[in-house]
Amino acid sequence: MQILIPLLSIIAILGIDQLLKYWVIESLAPIDVFPLLKGIFQLRYLENRGMAFGMMQEQWWLLIGGTALILIVGLVLIFLQKIHSKWLLAAITLAIGGGLGNLIDRIFRGYVVDYLDFCAIHFPVFNFADICVSAAMVMLIIWLLFFHTEPEKKQGKK
């Protein structure tokens, strides 16, 4: 059961992400921008060939390799049931689901489809998968700061 819920959650996150991106490509790409809150928030079709904030533009193999390695480590930890904190498991599940969504874009499209644009604050355009990965990183930091405890050291007999 500890494996089933994270795997179903990863599939759900991935499905939502890919459905949203499909809709964006089919409906938003032809019009480019759809204002929702004029001057504050809009949907904007953007092809991101880098990572967060446009860093590492065109470094396709490094982005794919690095992402794949992190996702494999996370999946192995889930399958081997090495994660005992529900909070940490949720964070890793979010990171894998979002990471897979963007990895699929990079492999099959050559770019990540972004569409959420907070134009009032000039924040970079992002997508649902980015939200999942960002939430996972915040959760990981919270876990490290407040919940993580060092394993007890076993002392040898003297």
PDB file of C-alpha atoms in Angstrom:
ATOM      1  CA  MET A   1       0.000   0.000   0.000  1.00  0.00           C
ATOM      2  CA  GLN A   2       2.910   2.364   0.690  1.00  0.00           C
ATOM      3  CA  ILE A   3       3.923   1.983  -2.961  1.00  0.00           C
ATOM      4  CA  LEU A   4       0.453   2.128  -4.523  1.00  0.00           C
ATOM      5  CA  ILE A   5      -0.635   5.563  -3.314  1.00  0.00           C
ATOM      6  CA  PRO A   6       2.547   7.374  -4.432  1.00  0.00           C
ATOM      7  CA  LEU A   7       2.507   5.619  -7.811  1.00  0.00           C
ATOM      8  CA  LEU A   8      -1.161   6.469  -8.417  1.00  0.00           C
ATOM      9  CA  SER A   9      -0.445  10.042  -7.329  1.00  0.00           C
ATOM     10  CA  ILE A  10       2.486  10.285  -9.749  1.00  0.00           C
ATOM     11  CA  ILE A  11       0.269   8.997 -12.564  1.00  0.00           C
ATOM     12  CA  ALA A  12      -2.455  11.514 -11.642  1.00  0.00           C
ATOM     13  CA  ILE A  13      -0.006  14.440 -11.543  1.00  0.00           C
ATOM     14  CA  LEU A  14       1.505  13.366 -14.844  1.00  0.00           C
ATOM     15  CA  GLY A  15      -1.937  12.955 -16.421  1.00  0.00           C
ATOM     16  CA  ILE A  16      -3.147  16.377 -15.271  1.00  0.00           C
ATOM     17  CA  ASP A  17       0.073  17.998 -16.476  1.00  0.00           C
ATOM     18  CA  GLN A  18      -0.035  16.400 -19.913  1.00  0.00           C
ATOM     19  CA  LEU A  19      -3.758  17.102 -20.388  1.00  0.00           C
ATOM     20  CA  LEU A  20      -3.223  20.769 -19.523  1.00  0.00           C
ATOM     21  CA  LYS A  21      -0.274  21.001 -21.911  1.00  0.00           C
ATOM     22  CA  TYR A  22      -2.275  19.294 -24.671  1.00  0.00           C
ATOM     23  CA  TRP A  23      -5.066  21.830 -24.165  1.00  0.00           C
ATOM     24  CA  VAL A  24      -2.549  24.687 -24.198  1.00  0.00           C
ATOM     25  CA  ILE A  25      -0.977  23.488 -27.459  1.00  0.00           C
ATOM     26  CA  GLU A  26      -4.352  22.944 -29.143  1.00  0.00           C
ATOM     27  CA  SER A  27      -6.218  25.996 -27.837  1.00  0.00           C
ATOM     28  CA  LEU A  28      -3.762  28.585 -26.596  1.00  0.00           C
ATOM     29  CA  ALA A  29      -0.854  28.275 -29.039  1.00  0.00           C
ATOM     30  CA  PRO A  30      -2.882  29.681 -31.966  1.00  0.00           C
ATOM     31  CA  ILE A  31      -3.881  32.806 -29.990  1.00  0.00           C
ATOM     32  CA  ASP A  32      -0.676  33.119 -27.883  1.00  0.00           C
ATOM     33  CA  VAL A  33      -2.217  35.000 -24.910  1.00  0.00           C
ATOM     34  CA  PHE A  34      -5.538  34.762 -23.088  1.00  0.00           C
ATOM     35  CA  PRO A  35      -5.964  37.367 -20.313  1.00  0.00           C
ATOM     36  CA  LEU A  36      -7.799  36.113 -17.221  1.00  0.00           C
ATOM     37  CA  LEU A  37      -7.216  39.066 -14.875  1.00  0.00           C
ATOM     38  CA  LYS A  38      -6.217  41.977 -17.079  1.00  0.00           C
ATOM     39  CA  GLY A  39      -2.718  43.172 -16.240  1.00  0.00           C
ATOM     40  CA  ILE A  40      -2.348  40.620 -13.423  1.00  0.00           C
ATOM     41  CA  PHE A  41      -2.623  37.033 -14.668  1.00  0.00           C
ATOM     42  CA  GLN A  42      -2.893  35.509 -18.112  1.00  0.00           C
ATOM     43  CA  LEU A  43      -2.411  32.283 -19.978  1.00  0.00           C
ATOM     44  CA  ARG A  44       0.502  32.598 -22.399  1.00  0.00           C
ATOM     45  CA  TYR A  45       1.853  29.911 -24.711  1.00  0.00           C
ATOM     46  CA  LEU A  46       5.611  29.613 -24.271  1.00  0.00           C
ATOM     47  CA  GLU A  47       8.133  27.015 -25.424  1.00  0.00           C
ATOM     48  CA  ASN A  48      10.816  26.808 -22.725  1.00  0.00           C
ATOM     49  CA  ARG A  49      14.010  25.189 -23.992  1.00  0.00           C
ATOM     50  CA  GLY A  50      15.784  25.581 -20.653  1.00  0.00           C
ATOM     51  CA  MET A  51      14.836  25.017 -17.040  1.00  0.00           C
ATOM     52  CA  ALA A  52      13.491  27.307 -14.324  1.00  0.00           C
ATOM     53  CA  PHE A  53      13.710  31.006 -15.206  1.00  0.00           C
ATOM     54  CA  GLY A  54      15.101  30.115 -18.651  1.00  0.00           C
ATOM     55  CA  MET A  55      18.440  28.906 -17.290  1.00  0.00           C
ATOM     56  CA  MET A  56      20.477  26.330 -19.229  1.00  0.00           C
ATOM     57  CA  GLN A  57      18.864  27.135 -22.589  1.00  0.00           C
ATOM     58  CA  GLU A  58      19.484  24.474 -25.227  1.00  0.00           C
ATOM     59  CA  GLN A  59      21.420  22.173 -22.856  1.00  0.00           C
ATOM     60  CA  TRP A  60      18.983  19.397 -23.704  1.00  0.00           C
ATOM     61  CA  TRP A  61      21.047  16.324 -22.787  1.00  0.00           C
ATOM     62  CA  LEU A  62      22.149  17.734 -19.451  1.00  0.00           C
ATOM     63  CA  LEU A  63      18.566  18.627 -18.531  1.00  0.00           C
ATOM     64  CA  ILE A  64      17.239  15.223 -19.574  1.00  0.00           C
ATOM     65  CA  GLY A  65      20.074  13.263 -17.949  1.00  0.00           C
ATOM     66  CA  GLY A  66      19.976  15.181 -14.677  1.00  0.00           C
ATOM     67  CA  THR A  67      16.192  15.007 -14.419  1.00  0.00           C
ATOM     68  CA  ALA A  68      16.117  11.306 -15.289  1.00  0.00           C
ATOM     69  CA  LEU A  69      18.755  10.508 -12.663  1.00  0.00           C
ATOM     70  CA  ILE A  70      16.847  12.344  -9.922  1.00  0.00           C
ATOM     71  CA  LEU A  71      13.571  10.663 -10.935  1.00  0.00           C
ATOM     72  CA  ILE A  72      15.157   7.204 -10.944  1.00  0.00           C
ATOM     73  CA  VAL A  73      16.596   7.733  -7.461  1.00  0.00           C
ATOM     74  CA  GLY A  74      13.186   8.875  -6.192  1.00  0.00           C
ATOM     75  CA  LEU A  75      11.383   5.916  -7.767  1.00  0.00           C
ATOM     76  CA  VAL A  76      13.933   3.449  -6.367  1.00  0.00           C
ATOM     77  CA  LEU A  77      13.454   4.914  -2.883  1.00  0.00           C
ATOM     78  CA  ILE A  78       9.679   4.510  -3.246  1.00  0.00           C
ATOM     79  CA  PHE A  79       9.871   0.949  -4.580  1.00  0.00           C
ATOM     80  CA  LEU A  80      12.342  -0.136  -1.899  1.00  0.00           C
ATOM     81  CA  GLN A  81      10.131   1.561   0.717  1.00  0.00           C
ATOM     82  CA  LYS A  82      13.085   3.500   2.104  1.00  0.00           C
ATOM     83  CA  ILE A  83      11.010   6.608   2.856  1.00  0.00           C
ATOM     84  CA  HIS A  84       9.365   6.395   6.272  1.00  0.00           C
ATOM     85  CA  SER A  85       8.074   9.953   6.586  1.00  0.00           C
ATOM     86  CA  LYS A  86       4.689  10.598   4.947  1.00  0.00           C
ATOM     87  CA  TRP A  87       5.680  14.243   4.481  1.00  0.00           C
ATOM     88  CA  LEU A  88       8.891  13.306   2.668  1.00  0.00           C
ATOM     89  CA  LEU A  89       7.061  10.676   0.604  1.00  0.00           C
ATOM     90  CA  ALA A  90       4.514  13.310  -0.492  1.00  0.00           C
ATOM     91  CA  ALA A  91       7.333  15.693  -1.445  1.00  0.00           C
ATOM     92  CA  ILE A  92       9.146  13.048  -3.481  1.00  0.00           C
ATOM     93  CA  THR A  93       5.887  12.002  -5.138  1.00  0.00           C
ATOM     94  CA  LEU A  94       5.168  15.602  -6.192  1.00  0.00           C
ATOM     95  CA  ALA A  95       8.727  16.031  -7.479  1.00  0.00           C
ATOM     96  CA  ILE A  96       8.577  12.826  -9.526  1.00  0.00           C
ATOM     97  CA  GLY A  97       5.151  13.605 -11.016  1.00  0.00           C
ATOM     98  CA  GLY A  98       6.126  17.137 -12.003  1.00  0.00           C
ATOM     99  CA  GLY A  99       9.599  16.121 -13.108  1.00  0.00           C
ATOM    100  CA  LEU A 100       8.208  13.389 -15.356  1.00  0.00           C
ATOM    101  CA  GLY A 101       5.757  15.852 -16.916  1.00  0.00           C
ATOM    102  CA  ASN A 102       8.538  18.222 -17.930  1.00  0.00           C
ATOM    103  CA  LEU A 103      10.868  15.364 -18.900  1.00  0.00           C
ATOM    104  CA  ILE A 104       8.258  14.007 -21.321  1.00  0.00           C
ATOM    105  CA  ASP A 105       8.022  17.457 -22.911  1.00  0.00           C
ATOM    106  CA  ARG A 106      11.794  17.729 -23.296  1.00  0.00           C
ATOM    107  CA  ILE A 107      12.130  14.268 -24.831  1.00  0.00           C
ATOM    108  CA  PHE A 108       9.141  14.327 -27.200  1.00  0.00           C
ATOM    109  CA  ARG A 109       8.820  18.035 -28.013  1.00  0.00           C
ATOM    110  CA  GLY A 110      12.337  19.357 -27.446  1.00  0.00           C
ATOM    111  CA  TYR A 111      10.941  22.019 -25.095  1.00  0.00           C
ATOM    112  CA  VAL A 112       8.674  22.371 -22.067  1.00  0.00           C
ATOM    113  CA  VAL A 113       5.245  23.908 -22.576  1.00  0.00           C
ATOM    114  CA  ASP A 114       4.696  26.788 -20.127  1.00  0.00           C
ATOM    115  CA  TYR A 115       1.479  28.773 -19.861  1.00  0.00           C
ATOM    116  CA  LEU A 116       0.868  30.386 -16.440  1.00  0.00           C
ATOM    117  CA  ASP A 117       1.916  34.039 -16.528  1.00  0.00           C
ATOM    118  CA  PHE A 118       1.718  36.439 -13.564  1.00  0.00           C
ATOM    119  CA  CYS A 119       2.370  39.469 -15.726  1.00  0.00           C
ATOM    120  CA  ALA A 120       1.758  41.989 -12.897  1.00  0.00           C
ATOM    121  CA  ILE A 121       4.991  40.966 -11.171  1.00  0.00           C
ATOM    122  CA  HIS A 122       6.917  39.957 -14.302  1.00  0.00           C
ATOM    123  CA  PHE A 123       7.438  36.435 -12.987  1.00  0.00           C
ATOM    124  CA  PRO A 124       8.658  33.816 -15.489  1.00  0.00           C
ATOM    125  CA  VAL A 125       5.951  31.808 -17.237  1.00  0.00           C
ATOM    126  CA  PHE A 126       5.539  28.329 -15.721  1.00  0.00           C
ATOM    127  CA  ASN A 127       3.255  25.262 -15.725  1.00  0.00           C
ATOM    128  CA  PHE A 128       1.498  22.761 -13.444  1.00  0.00           C
ATOM    129  CA  ALA A 129       4.543  20.457 -13.324  1.00  0.00           C
ATOM    130  CA  ASP A 130       6.687  23.381 -12.162  1.00  0.00           C
ATOM    131  CA  ILE A 131       4.213  24.042  -9.346  1.00  0.00           C
ATOM    132  CA  CYS A 132       4.484  20.402  -8.248  1.00  0.00           C
ATOM    133  CA  VAL A 133       8.288  20.444  -8.291  1.00  0.00           C
ATOM    134  CA  SER A 134       8.432  23.809  -6.471  1.00  0.00           C
ATOM    135  CA  ALA A 135       5.962  22.619  -3.812  1.00  0.00           C
ATOM    136  CA  ALA A 136       8.055  19.471  -3.393  1.00  0.00           C
ATOM    137  CA  MET A 137      11.215  21.521  -2.841  1.00  0.00           C
ATOM    138  CA  VAL A 138       9.468  23.700  -0.225  1.00  0.00           C
ATOM    139  CA  MET A 139       8.196  20.550   1.501  1.00  0.00           C
ATOM    140  CA  LEU A 140      11.693  19.049   1.420  1.00  0.00           C
ATOM    141  CA  ILE A 141      13.174  22.166   3.033  1.00  0.00           C
ATOM    142  CA  ILE A 142      10.468  22.140   5.725  1.00  0.00           C
ATOM    143  CA  TRP A 143      11.102  18.437   6.358  1.00  0.00           C
ATOM    144  CA  LEU A 144      14.864  18.998   6.639  1.00  0.00           C
ATOM    145  CA  LEU A 145      14.442  21.959   8.991  1.00  0.00           C
ATOM    146  CA  PHE A 146      11.676  20.688  11.272  1.00  0.00           C
ATOM    147  CA  PHE A 147      11.068  16.954  10.929  1.00  0.00           C
ATOM    148  CA  HIS A 148      14.311  15.251   9.934  1.00  0.00           C
ATOM    149  CA  THR A 149      16.207  13.637  12.765  1.00  0.00           C
ATOM    150  CA  GLU A 150      19.651  12.142  12.577  1.00  0.00           C
ATOM    151  CA  PRO A 151      19.651   8.366  12.836  1.00  0.00           C
ATOM    152  CA  GLU A 152      20.955   7.134  16.145  1.00  0.00           C
ATOM    153  CA  LYS A 153      24.556   6.017  15.997  1.00  0.00           C
ATOM    154  CA  LYS A 154      25.124   2.499  17.183  1.00  0.00           C
ATOM    155  CA  GLN A 155      27.876   2.379  19.701  1.00  0.00           C
ATOM    156  CA  GLY A 156      30.165  -0.590  19.861  1.00  0.00           C
ATOM    157  CA  LYS A 157      30.759  -2.365  23.162  1.00  0.00           C
ATOM    158  CA  LYS A 158      33.921  -1.362  24.984  1.00  0.00           C
TER     159      LYS A 158
END
